[in-house]
């Protein structure tokens, strides 16, 4: 007696077509290269848009095309700086994790771990705190680069290293102020993430409920009409899912706009009180008052 299989089982039975392992390797390599290219492109767009956002907050109006064309030079500098930061992160983590792991493997602690529990536990705790400290410091450098290095690069046409050289004396002279700024930003980021997350979840649910109902009706109609999972129906499902995902990402981005604008504005006005060039742009001096000349009779 033939056994009945469900739609999900038939979907799993489709499998992948037979393919040469070399072709699989080439496909994986192509995907890796594509992801790397997209990541670099994203970092570049993020770097230039950071200056676009700075100009928009300072000017209190958004002219993306104009600011984008004007900020290519500092954007490229900041792009290189961000790549350098990510490279430093990878090298630092490789050193912090790789050297202890290599040492533990060389002395045989990993092969006979049960006999070396004490040094492994103590070393693991120490390694955890070292990695955590390194990551926190890296994040502070990343945040301060966005908040305090970008304004200097935008206003004085200098590179990131020169901007950091000027920022360090400010940090040393007012450690408490910048530490308070960092703590306040963490608290506000958590609050904003909760609020934006709740709002986005409500919108997503309101969107998915009717779409899910329509999708369920279409699936039932397809089953009653004799449709089953094949190349065409899977492709159609992937296309519809991609459009739905793009719509959800758009909605979430739209909900996040107030937070995206607020935090750069907060950092700009905080830094303006400590950076004269930025303060002069935000609060330009009023024009000199010219007394009217006495009329001659």
Coordinates of C-alpha atoms in Angstrom, one line a residue:
X1 CA 0.0 0.0 0.0
X2 CA 1.6 3.3 -1.0
X3 CA 2.3 5.7 1.8
X4 CA 1.2 9.3 1.6
X5 CA 3.8 12.0 2.0
X6 CA 3.1 15.5 3.2
X7 CA 4.1 18.6 1.3
X8 CA 7.0 19.3 3.7
X9 CA 8.4 15.8 3.1
X10 CA 8.1 16.2 -0.6
X11 CA 9.9 19.6 -0.2
X12 CA 12.8 17.9 1.7
X13 CA 13.0 15.1 -0.9
X14 CA 13.7 17.6 -3.6
X15 CA 17.3 18.0 -2.5
X16 CA 20.0 19.6 -4.5
X17 CA 20.9 18.5 -8.0
X18 CA 24.1 16.5 -8.5
X19 CA 27.0 18.9 -9.0
X20 CA 30.7 18.6 -9.4
X21 CA 32.5 19.4 -6.1
X22 CA 34.7 21.9 -8.0
X23 CA 31.5 23.7 -9.0
X24 CA 30.3 23.7 -5.4
X25 CA 33.7 25.1 -4.3
X26 CA 33.5 27.8 -7.0
X27 CA 30.0 28.7 -5.9
X28 CA 31.0 29.0 -2.3
X29 CA 34.0 31.1 -3.2
X30 CA 31.8 33.3 -5.4
X31 CA 29.4 33.8 -2.5
X32 CA 32.2 34.6 -0.1
X33 CA 33.6 37.2 -2.5
X34 CA 30.1 38.7 -3.1
X35 CA 29.5 39.0 0.7
X36 CA 33.0 40.6 1.1
X37 CA 32.3 43.1 -1.7
X38 CA 28.9 43.9 -0.3
X39 CA 30.4 44.4 3.2
X40 CA 33.1 46.8 1.8
X41 CA 30.4 48.7 -0.2
X42 CA 28.3 49.0 2.9
X43 CA 31.2 50.4 4.9
X44 CA 31.9 52.9 2.2
X45 CA 28.3 54.1 2.0
X46 CA 28.2 54.2 5.8
X47 CA 31.4 56.3 5.9
X48 CA 30.1 58.9 3.4
X49 CA 26.6 59.0 4.9
X50 CA 28.1 59.7 8.3
X51 CA 29.2 63.1 6.9
X52 CA 25.9 63.5 5.1
X53 CA 24.1 63.0 8.4
X54 CA 26.5 65.5 10.1
X55 CA 25.8 68.1 7.5
X56 CA 22.0 67.5 7.7
X57 CA 22.0 68.0 11.5
X58 CA 24.2 71.1 11.3
X59 CA 22.2 72.7 8.5
X60 CA 18.9 71.5 9.8
X61 CA 17.9 70.3 6.3
X62 CA 18.7 67.2 4.3
X63 CA 20.2 67.4 0.8
X64 CA 21.6 63.9 0.3
X65 CA 22.8 64.3 -3.3
X66 CA 24.6 67.6 -2.6
X67 CA 26.2 66.5 0.7
X68 CA 27.1 63.1 -0.9
X69 CA 29.0 64.7 -3.7
X70 CA 30.7 67.2 -1.4
X71 CA 31.8 64.7 1.2
X72 CA 33.6 62.1 -0.9
X73 CA 37.1 63.1 0.2
X74 CA 36.5 62.9 4.0
X75 CA 34.2 59.9 3.4
X76 CA 37.0 58.0 1.7
X77 CA 39.4 58.9 4.6
X78 CA 36.8 57.7 7.1
X79 CA 36.2 54.6 5.1
X80 CA 39.9 53.7 5.2
X81 CA 39.9 54.4 9.0
X82 CA 36.9 52.1 9.5
X83 CA 38.6 49.3 7.5
X84 CA 41.7 49.8 9.7
X85 CA 39.6 49.5 12.8
X86 CA 38.1 46.3 11.7
X87 CA 41.5 44.9 10.7
X88 CA 42.8 45.9 14.1
X89 CA 39.8 44.1 15.7
X90 CA 40.5 40.9 13.7
X91 CA 44.3 41.0 14.4
X92 CA 43.7 41.7 18.1
X93 CA 41.3 38.9 18.6
X94 CA 43.5 36.5 16.7
X95 CA 46.5 37.4 19.0
X96 CA 44.5 37.3 22.2
X97 CA 42.8 34.0 21.4
X98 CA 45.3 32.4 19.1
X99 CA 48.4 32.7 21.4
X100 CA 46.8 31.1 24.5
X101 CA 45.1 28.4 22.4
X102 CA 48.4 27.6 20.7
X103 CA 50.2 27.5 24.0
X104 CA 47.5 25.2 25.6
X105 CA 47.7 22.9 22.6
X106 CA 51.5 22.8 22.6
X107 CA 51.8 21.9 26.3
X108 CA 49.1 19.3 26.0
X109 CA 46.4 21.0 28.1
X110 CA 43.7 20.6 25.5
X111 CA 44.6 16.9 24.8
X112 CA 44.4 16.0 28.5
X113 CA 42.0 18.6 29.7
X114 CA 40.7 16.6 32.6
X115 CA 44.2 16.7 34.2
X116 CA 44.6 20.4 33.7
X117 CA 41.3 21.8 34.7
X118 CA 42.7 24.5 37.1
X119 CA 45.0 26.2 34.6
X120 CA 42.4 25.9 31.9
X121 CA 39.7 27.5 34.0
X122 CA 41.9 30.3 35.3
X123 CA 43.3 30.9 31.9
X124 CA 39.8 30.9 30.4
X125 CA 38.6 33.5 33.0
X126 CA 41.6 35.7 32.3
X127 CA 41.2 35.4 28.6
X128 CA 37.5 36.3 28.9
X129 CA 38.3 39.5 30.7
X130 CA 41.1 40.4 28.3
X131 CA 38.9 39.8 25.3
X132 CA 36.1 41.7 26.9
X133 CA 38.3 44.7 27.7
X134 CA 39.7 44.7 24.2
X135 CA 36.3 44.6 22.6
X136 CA 35.0 47.4 24.9
X137 CA 38.0 49.6 24.1
X138 CA 37.5 48.9 20.4
X139 CA 33.9 49.9 20.7
X140 CA 34.8 53.1 22.5
X141 CA 37.2 54.0 19.7
X142 CA 34.6 53.2 17.1
X143 CA 31.9 55.4 18.9
X144 CA 34.2 58.3 19.5
X145 CA 35.4 58.1 15.9
X146 CA 31.8 58.5 14.8
X147 CA 30.9 61.2 17.3
X148 CA 34.0 63.3 17.7
X149 CA 36.4 62.5 14.8
X150 CA 33.9 63.0 12.0
X151 CA 33.1 66.6 13.0
X152 CA 36.8 67.6 13.0
X153 CA 37.3 65.9 9.6
X154 CA 34.2 67.7 8.2
X155 CA 35.1 71.1 9.4
X156 CA 38.9 71.2 9.2
X157 CA 39.7 68.8 6.3
X158 CA 42.0 66.7 8.4
X159 CA 42.6 62.9 8.6
X160 CA 41.4 60.6 11.3
X161 CA 44.9 60.3 13.0
X162 CA 45.2 64.1 13.2
X163 CA 41.7 64.4 14.6
X164 CA 42.5 61.8 17.2
X165 CA 45.7 63.7 18.1
X166 CA 43.5 66.7 18.8
X167 CA 40.8 64.8 20.6
X168 CA 43.1 63.0 23.1
X169 CA 43.9 66.3 25.1
X170 CA 40.2 67.0 25.3
X171 CA 39.6 63.6 26.7
X172 CA 42.4 63.9 29.2
X173 CA 41.2 67.4 30.4
X174 CA 37.6 66.3 30.9
X175 CA 37.5 62.5 31.6
X176 CA 34.3 62.8 33.7
X177 CA 32.4 64.6 31.0
X178 CA 33.2 62.2 28.3
X179 CA 32.6 59.2 30.6
X180 CA 29.2 60.6 31.5
X181 CA 28.5 61.1 27.8
X182 CA 29.3 57.5 27.1
X183 CA 27.2 56.2 30.0
X184 CA 24.3 58.4 29.0
X185 CA 24.5 57.2 25.4
X186 CA 24.5 53.6 26.5
X187 CA 21.4 54.2 28.6
X188 CA 19.6 56.1 25.9
X189 CA 20.6 53.5 23.3
X190 CA 19.0 50.7 25.4
X191 CA 15.9 52.8 25.8
X192 CA 15.7 53.6 22.2
X193 CA 16.3 50.0 21.2
X194 CA 13.4 48.9 23.4
X195 CA 11.0 51.5 22.1
X196 CA 11.9 51.0 18.5
X197 CA 11.8 47.3 18.9
X198 CA 8.3 47.3 20.4
X199 CA 7.1 49.7 17.7
X200 CA 8.7 47.7 14.9
X201 CA 7.2 44.4 16.4
X202 CA 3.7 45.9 16.5
X203 CA 4.0 47.1 12.9
X204 CA 5.5 43.7 11.7
X205 CA 2.7 41.8 13.4
X206 CA 0.0 44.1 11.9
X207 CA 1.6 43.5 8.6
X208 CA 2.2 39.7 8.8
X209 CA -1.3 38.8 10.2
X210 CA -3.2 39.8 7.0
X211 CA -0.4 38.7 4.7
X212 CA -0.1 35.3 6.5
X213 CA -3.9 34.9 6.2
X214 CA -3.8 35.6 2.4
X215 CA -0.8 33.2 2.1
X216 CA -2.6 30.4 3.9
X217 CA -5.6 30.8 1.6
X218 CA -3.3 30.7 -1.4
X219 CA -1.5 27.6 -0.2
X220 CA -4.8 25.8 0.5
X221 CA -6.1 26.8 -3.0
X222 CA -2.9 25.6 -4.5
X223 CA -3.1 22.2 -2.8
X224 CA -6.8 21.8 -3.8
X225 CA -5.7 22.6 -7.4
X226 CA -3.0 20.0 -7.4
X227 CA 0.0 22.2 -7.0
X228 CA 3.0 20.9 -5.1
X229 CA 6.5 22.0 -4.3
X230 CA 8.7 22.2 -7.4
X231 CA 11.2 24.6 -8.9
X232 CA 8.6 27.1 -10.0
X233 CA 6.6 27.2 -6.8
X234 CA 9.8 27.4 -4.6
X235 CA 11.1 30.2 -6.8
X236 CA 7.7 32.0 -6.4
X237 CA 7.8 31.6 -2.7
X238 CA 11.3 32.9 -2.5
X239 CA 10.5 36.0 -4.5
X240 CA 7.4 36.7 -2.5
X241 CA 9.4 36.2 0.7
X242 CA 12.1 38.5 -0.5
X243 CA 9.6 41.3 -1.2
X244 CA 8.0 40.7 2.2
X245 CA 11.4 40.9 3.9
X246 CA 12.3 44.1 2.0
X247 CA 9.0 45.6 3.1
X248 CA 9.6 44.7 6.8
X249 CA 13.2 46.1 6.6
X250 CA 11.8 49.3 5.1
X251 CA 9.2 49.6 7.9
X252 CA 11.8 49.0 10.6
X253 CA 14.1 51.5 9.1
X254 CA 11.3 54.1 8.9
X255 CA 10.5 53.5 12.6
X256 CA 14.2 53.9 13.5
X257 CA 14.7 57.3 11.7
X258 CA 14.0 59.4 14.9
X259 CA 16.7 57.5 16.8
X260 CA 19.1 57.5 13.9
X261 CA 18.9 61.3 13.7
X262 CA 18.7 61.9 17.5
X263 CA 22.0 60.3 18.5
X264 CA 24.2 62.2 16.0
X265 CA 22.5 65.4 17.0
X266 CA 23.1 64.6 20.7
X267 CA 26.8 64.0 20.1
X268 CA 27.2 67.1 17.9
X269 CA 25.7 69.4 20.5
X270 CA 27.7 67.8 23.2
X271 CA 30.9 68.1 21.3
X272 CA 30.1 71.7 20.2
X273 CA 30.5 72.9 23.8
X274 CA 34.1 71.6 23.7
X275 CA 35.0 72.2 20.1
X276 CA 35.1 75.8 19.1
X277 CA 34.9 75.3 15.4
X278 CA 31.7 73.3 15.7
X279 CA 30.2 75.7 18.1
X280 CA 30.8 78.5 15.7
X281 CA 28.9 76.6 13.0
X282 CA 26.0 75.8 15.2
X283 CA 25.8 79.2 16.9
X284 CA 27.2 81.7 14.5
X285 CA 27.9 85.1 15.9
X286 CA 25.3 87.7 15.1
X287 CA 26.2 90.3 12.5
X288 CA 27.6 93.5 14.0
X289 CA 25.0 96.2 14.7
X290 CA 25.5 99.2 12.6
X291 CA 23.9 102.4 14.0
X292 CA 22.1 104.4 11.4
X293 CA 24.0 107.5 10.2
X294 CA 22.5 110.8 11.4
X295 CA 20.5 112.4 8.7
X296 CA 21.8 115.8 7.6
X297 CA 19.5 118.7 7.4

